[in-house]
mmCIF file of C-alpha atoms in Angstrom:
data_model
loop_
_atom_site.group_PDB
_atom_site.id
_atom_site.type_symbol
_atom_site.label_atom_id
_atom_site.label_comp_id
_atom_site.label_asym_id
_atom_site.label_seq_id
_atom_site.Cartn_x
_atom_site.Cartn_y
_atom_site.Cartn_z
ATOM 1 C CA UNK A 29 -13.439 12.608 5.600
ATOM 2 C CA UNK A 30 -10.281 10.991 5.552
ATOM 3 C CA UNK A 31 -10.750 7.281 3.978
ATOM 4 C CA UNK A 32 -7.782 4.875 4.668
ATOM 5 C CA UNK A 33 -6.332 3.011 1.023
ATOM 6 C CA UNK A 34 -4.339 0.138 -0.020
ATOM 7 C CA UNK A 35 -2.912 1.906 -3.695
ATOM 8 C CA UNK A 36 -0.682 -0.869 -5.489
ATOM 9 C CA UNK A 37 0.313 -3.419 -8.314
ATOM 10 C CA UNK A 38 -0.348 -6.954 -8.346
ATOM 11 C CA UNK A 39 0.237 -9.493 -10.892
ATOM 12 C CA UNK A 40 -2.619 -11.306 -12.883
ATOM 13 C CA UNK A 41 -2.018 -14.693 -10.023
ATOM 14 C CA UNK A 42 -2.299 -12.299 -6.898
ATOM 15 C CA UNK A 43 0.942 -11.507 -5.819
ATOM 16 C CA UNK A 44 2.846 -8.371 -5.021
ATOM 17 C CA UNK A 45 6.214 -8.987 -4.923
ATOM 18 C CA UNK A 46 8.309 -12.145 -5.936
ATOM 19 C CA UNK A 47 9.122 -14.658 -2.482
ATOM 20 C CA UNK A 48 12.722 -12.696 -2.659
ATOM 21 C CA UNK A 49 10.910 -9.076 -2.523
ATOM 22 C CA UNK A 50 11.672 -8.089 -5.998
ATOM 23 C CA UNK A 51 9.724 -5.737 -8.115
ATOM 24 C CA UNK A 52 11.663 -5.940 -11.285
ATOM 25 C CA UNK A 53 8.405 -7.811 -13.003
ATOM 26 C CA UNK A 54 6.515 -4.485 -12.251
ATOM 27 C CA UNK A 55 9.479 -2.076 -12.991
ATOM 28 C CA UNK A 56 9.989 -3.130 -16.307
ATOM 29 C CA UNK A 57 6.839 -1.375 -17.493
ATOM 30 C CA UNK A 58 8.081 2.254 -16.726
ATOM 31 C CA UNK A 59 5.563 4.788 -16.322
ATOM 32 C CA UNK A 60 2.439 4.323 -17.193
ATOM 33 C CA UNK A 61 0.045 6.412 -19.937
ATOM 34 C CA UNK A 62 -2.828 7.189 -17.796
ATOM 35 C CA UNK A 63 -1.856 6.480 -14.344
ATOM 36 C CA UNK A 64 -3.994 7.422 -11.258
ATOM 37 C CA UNK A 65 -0.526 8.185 -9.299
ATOM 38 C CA UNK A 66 -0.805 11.642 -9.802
ATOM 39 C CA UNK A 67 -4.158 12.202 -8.904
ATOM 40 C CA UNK A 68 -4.016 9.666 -5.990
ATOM 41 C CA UNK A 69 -0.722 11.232 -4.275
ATOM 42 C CA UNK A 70 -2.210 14.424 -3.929
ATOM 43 C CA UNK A 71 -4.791 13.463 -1.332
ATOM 44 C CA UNK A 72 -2.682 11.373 0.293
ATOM 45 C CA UNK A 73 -1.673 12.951 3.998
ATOM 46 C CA UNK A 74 -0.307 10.110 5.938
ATOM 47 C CA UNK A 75 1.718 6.892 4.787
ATOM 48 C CA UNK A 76 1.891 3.246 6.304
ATOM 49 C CA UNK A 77 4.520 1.467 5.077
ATOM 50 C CA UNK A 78 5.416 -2.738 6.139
ATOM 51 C CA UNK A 79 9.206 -2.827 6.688
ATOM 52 C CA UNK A 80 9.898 -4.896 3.745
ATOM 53 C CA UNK A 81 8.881 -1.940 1.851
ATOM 54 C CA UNK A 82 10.864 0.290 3.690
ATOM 55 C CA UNK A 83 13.920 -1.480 3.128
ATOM 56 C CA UNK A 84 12.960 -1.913 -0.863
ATOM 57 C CA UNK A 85 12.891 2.189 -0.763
ATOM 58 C CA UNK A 86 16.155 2.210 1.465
ATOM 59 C CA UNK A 87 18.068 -0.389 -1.103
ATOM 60 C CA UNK A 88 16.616 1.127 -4.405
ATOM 61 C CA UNK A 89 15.870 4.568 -3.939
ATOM 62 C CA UNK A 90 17.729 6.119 -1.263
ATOM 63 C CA UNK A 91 21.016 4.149 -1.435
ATOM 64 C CA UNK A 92 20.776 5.124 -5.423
ATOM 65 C CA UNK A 93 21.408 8.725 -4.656
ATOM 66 C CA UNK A 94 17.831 8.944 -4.961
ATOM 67 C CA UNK A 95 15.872 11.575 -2.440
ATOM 68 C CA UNK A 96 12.894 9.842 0.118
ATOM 69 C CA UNK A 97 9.939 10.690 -2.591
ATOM 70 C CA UNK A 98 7.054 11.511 0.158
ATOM 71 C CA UNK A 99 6.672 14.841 2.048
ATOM 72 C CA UNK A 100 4.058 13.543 4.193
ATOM 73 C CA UNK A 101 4.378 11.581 7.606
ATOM 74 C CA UNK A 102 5.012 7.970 7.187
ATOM 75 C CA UNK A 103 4.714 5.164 10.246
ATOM 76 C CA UNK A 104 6.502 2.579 8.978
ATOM 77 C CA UNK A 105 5.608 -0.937 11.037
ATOM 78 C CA UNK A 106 8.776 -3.304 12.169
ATOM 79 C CA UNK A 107 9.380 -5.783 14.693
ATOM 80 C CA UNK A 108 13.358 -4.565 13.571
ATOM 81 C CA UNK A 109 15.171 -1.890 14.541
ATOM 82 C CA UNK A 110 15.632 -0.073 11.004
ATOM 83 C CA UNK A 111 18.190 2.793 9.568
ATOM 84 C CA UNK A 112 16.430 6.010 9.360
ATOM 85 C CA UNK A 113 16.568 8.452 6.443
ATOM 86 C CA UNK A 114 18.337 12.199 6.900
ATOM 87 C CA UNK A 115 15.206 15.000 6.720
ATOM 88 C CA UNK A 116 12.347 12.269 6.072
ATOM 89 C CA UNK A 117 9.405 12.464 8.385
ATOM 90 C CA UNK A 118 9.527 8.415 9.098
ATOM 91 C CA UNK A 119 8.379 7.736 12.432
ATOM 92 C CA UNK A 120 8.931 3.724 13.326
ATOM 93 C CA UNK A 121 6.137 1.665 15.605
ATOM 94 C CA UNK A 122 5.181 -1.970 16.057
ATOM 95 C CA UNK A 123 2.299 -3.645 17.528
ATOM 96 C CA UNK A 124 -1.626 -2.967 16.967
ATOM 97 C CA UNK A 125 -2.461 -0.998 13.979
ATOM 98 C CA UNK A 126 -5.454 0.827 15.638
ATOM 99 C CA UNK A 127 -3.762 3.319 17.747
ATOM 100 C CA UNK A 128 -1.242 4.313 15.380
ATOM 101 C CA UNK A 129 -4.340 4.553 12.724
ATOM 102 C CA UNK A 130 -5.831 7.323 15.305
ATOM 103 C CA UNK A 131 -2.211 9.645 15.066
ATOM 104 C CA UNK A 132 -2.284 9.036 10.819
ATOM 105 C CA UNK A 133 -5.609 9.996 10.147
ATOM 106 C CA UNK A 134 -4.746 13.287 12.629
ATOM 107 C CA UNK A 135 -1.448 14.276 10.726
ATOM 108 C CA UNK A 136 -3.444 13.645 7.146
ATOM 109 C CA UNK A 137 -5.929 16.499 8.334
ATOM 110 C CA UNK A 138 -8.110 15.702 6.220
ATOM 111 C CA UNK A 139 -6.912 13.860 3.161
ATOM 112 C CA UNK A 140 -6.368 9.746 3.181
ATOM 113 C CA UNK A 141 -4.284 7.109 4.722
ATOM 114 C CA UNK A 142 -2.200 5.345 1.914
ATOM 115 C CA UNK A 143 -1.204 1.796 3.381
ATOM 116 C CA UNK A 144 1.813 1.216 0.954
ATOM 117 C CA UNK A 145 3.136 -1.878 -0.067
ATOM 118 C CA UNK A 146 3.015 -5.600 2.173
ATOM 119 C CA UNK A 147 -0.147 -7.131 2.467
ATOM 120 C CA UNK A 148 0.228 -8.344 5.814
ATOM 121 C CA UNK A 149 0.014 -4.503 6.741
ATOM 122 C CA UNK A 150 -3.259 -3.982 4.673
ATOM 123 C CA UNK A 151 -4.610 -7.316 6.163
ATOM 124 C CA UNK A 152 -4.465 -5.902 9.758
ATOM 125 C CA UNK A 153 -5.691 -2.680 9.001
ATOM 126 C CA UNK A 154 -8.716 -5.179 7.626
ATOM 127 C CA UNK A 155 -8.986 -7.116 10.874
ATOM 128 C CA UNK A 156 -9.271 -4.317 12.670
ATOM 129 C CA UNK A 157 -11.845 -2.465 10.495
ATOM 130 C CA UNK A 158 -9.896 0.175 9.558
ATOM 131 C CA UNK A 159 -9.363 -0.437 5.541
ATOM 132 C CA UNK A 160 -11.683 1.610 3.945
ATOM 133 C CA UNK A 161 -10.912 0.949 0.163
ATOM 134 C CA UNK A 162 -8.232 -1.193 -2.575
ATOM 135 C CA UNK A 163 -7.256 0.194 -5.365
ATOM 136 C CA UNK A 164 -5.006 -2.138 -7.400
ATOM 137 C CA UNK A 165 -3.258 -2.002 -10.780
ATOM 138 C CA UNK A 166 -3.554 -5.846 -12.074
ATOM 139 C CA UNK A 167 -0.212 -6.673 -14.494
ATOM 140 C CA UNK A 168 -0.435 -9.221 -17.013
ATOM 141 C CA UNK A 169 2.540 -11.414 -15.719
ATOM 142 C CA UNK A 170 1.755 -13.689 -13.414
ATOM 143 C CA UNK A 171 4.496 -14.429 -10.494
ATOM 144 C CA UNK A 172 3.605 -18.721 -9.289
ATOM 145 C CA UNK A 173 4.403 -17.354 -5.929
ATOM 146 C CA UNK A 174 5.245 -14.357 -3.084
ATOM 147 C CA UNK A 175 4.262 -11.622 -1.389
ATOM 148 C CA UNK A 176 -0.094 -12.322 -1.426
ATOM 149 C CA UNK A 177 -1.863 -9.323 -2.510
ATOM 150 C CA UNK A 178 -4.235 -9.396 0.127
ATOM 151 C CA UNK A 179 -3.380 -12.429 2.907
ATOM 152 C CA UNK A 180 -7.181 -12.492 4.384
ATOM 153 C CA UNK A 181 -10.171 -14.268 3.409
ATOM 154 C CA UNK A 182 -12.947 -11.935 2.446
ATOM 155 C CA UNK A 183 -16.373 -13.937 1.365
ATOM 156 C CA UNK A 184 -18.801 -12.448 3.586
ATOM 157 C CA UNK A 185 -19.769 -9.554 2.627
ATOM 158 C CA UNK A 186 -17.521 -9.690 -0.787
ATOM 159 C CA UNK A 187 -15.397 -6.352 -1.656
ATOM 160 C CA UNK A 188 -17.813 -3.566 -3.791
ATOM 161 C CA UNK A 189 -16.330 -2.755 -7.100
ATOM 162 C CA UNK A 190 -16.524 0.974 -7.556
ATOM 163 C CA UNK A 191 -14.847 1.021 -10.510
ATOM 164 C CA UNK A 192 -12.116 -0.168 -13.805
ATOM 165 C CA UNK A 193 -10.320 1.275 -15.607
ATOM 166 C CA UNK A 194 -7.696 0.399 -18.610
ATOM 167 C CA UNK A 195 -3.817 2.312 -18.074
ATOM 168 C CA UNK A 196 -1.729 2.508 -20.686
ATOM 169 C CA UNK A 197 -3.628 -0.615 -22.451
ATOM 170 C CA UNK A 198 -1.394 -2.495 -20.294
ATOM 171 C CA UNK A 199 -2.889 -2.296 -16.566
ATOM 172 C CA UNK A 200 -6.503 -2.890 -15.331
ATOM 173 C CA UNK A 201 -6.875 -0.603 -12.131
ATOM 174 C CA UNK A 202 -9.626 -2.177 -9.813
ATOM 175 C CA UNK A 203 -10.719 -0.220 -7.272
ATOM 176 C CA UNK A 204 -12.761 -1.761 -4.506
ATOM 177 C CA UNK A 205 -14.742 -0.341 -1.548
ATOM 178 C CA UNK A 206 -14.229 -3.053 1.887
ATOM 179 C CA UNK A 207 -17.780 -3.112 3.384
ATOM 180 C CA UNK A 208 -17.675 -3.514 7.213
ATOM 181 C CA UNK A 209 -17.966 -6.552 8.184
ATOM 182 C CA UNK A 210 -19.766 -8.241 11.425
ATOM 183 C CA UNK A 211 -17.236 -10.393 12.757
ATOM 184 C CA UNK A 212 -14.403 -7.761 14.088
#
């Protein structure tokens, strides 16, 4: 059954990226001892990805001479008309999450949805019921403001922690299932 994921870093305060987009606070720890990446990427079949995202991959990755670092599909979400990347399965849509969610979870055949990156993306997969699980790697810095982990309010019924777990003694991965909820 294919279960649809948020899989990222936040700071201790909640935030995950600075109000500029920059990621150097989480870069600076390098790979981590322990991490669930590998294990994670493996049963990941389909990608969303928020434009800002995109273009941190485009700027940092791919314009550094480094290759597009996912094989499978990714549907990345823009109101902007963005570059595309040479041999990269990146398909481009905007608008409601839900129909797009139906054409993921059919390329992943199987394995998971990875919603990567911007939490306004992971907040509409939420409102539309669709966001099956978080799992987030807490970093003790703490950013005063930016990109909110998760932009919603959830109190009723509260996230499920399924698990935590130390990495590297310097991360605390949370992982959390999202309960349906009665008002959607």
């Amino acid at each position: 059954m294919t279960t649809t994921q948020f899989y990222g870093a936040s700071s201790l305060d909640g935030f995950i990226a600075t109000p500029d987009h920059d990621l150097d606070w989480l870069l600076q720890f390098g790979e981590i001892e322990g991490s669930s990446y590998p294990d994670f990427i493996r049963n990941v079949g389909a990608l969303a990805m928020g434009s800002h995202t995109y273009e941190w991959m485009l700027k940092h990755a791919i314009d550094a001479g480094q290759p597009w670092p996912y094989t499978q599909p990714t549907w990345v979400f823009s109101t902007r008309t963005l570059r595309s990347i040479a041999g990269a399965d990146v398909r481009f849509v905007r608008g409601d999450v839900r129909p797009v969610h139906q054409a993921m979870v059919q390329a992943a055949a199987g394995r998971n949805v990875w919603v990567v990156g911007g939490g306004g993306l992971e907040g509409q997969f939420d409102d539309a019921g669709l966001l099956d699980e978080l799992i987030v790697q807490v970093a003790p810095v703490t950013l005063g403001a930016g990109t909110p982990l998760f932009p919603r309010r959830v109190v009723q019924p509260p996230l499920q922690l399924q698990s935590v777990t130390t990495l590297g003694g310097v991360f605390a991965e949370l992982r959390y299932r999202v309960p349906p909820r009665s008002d959607r």
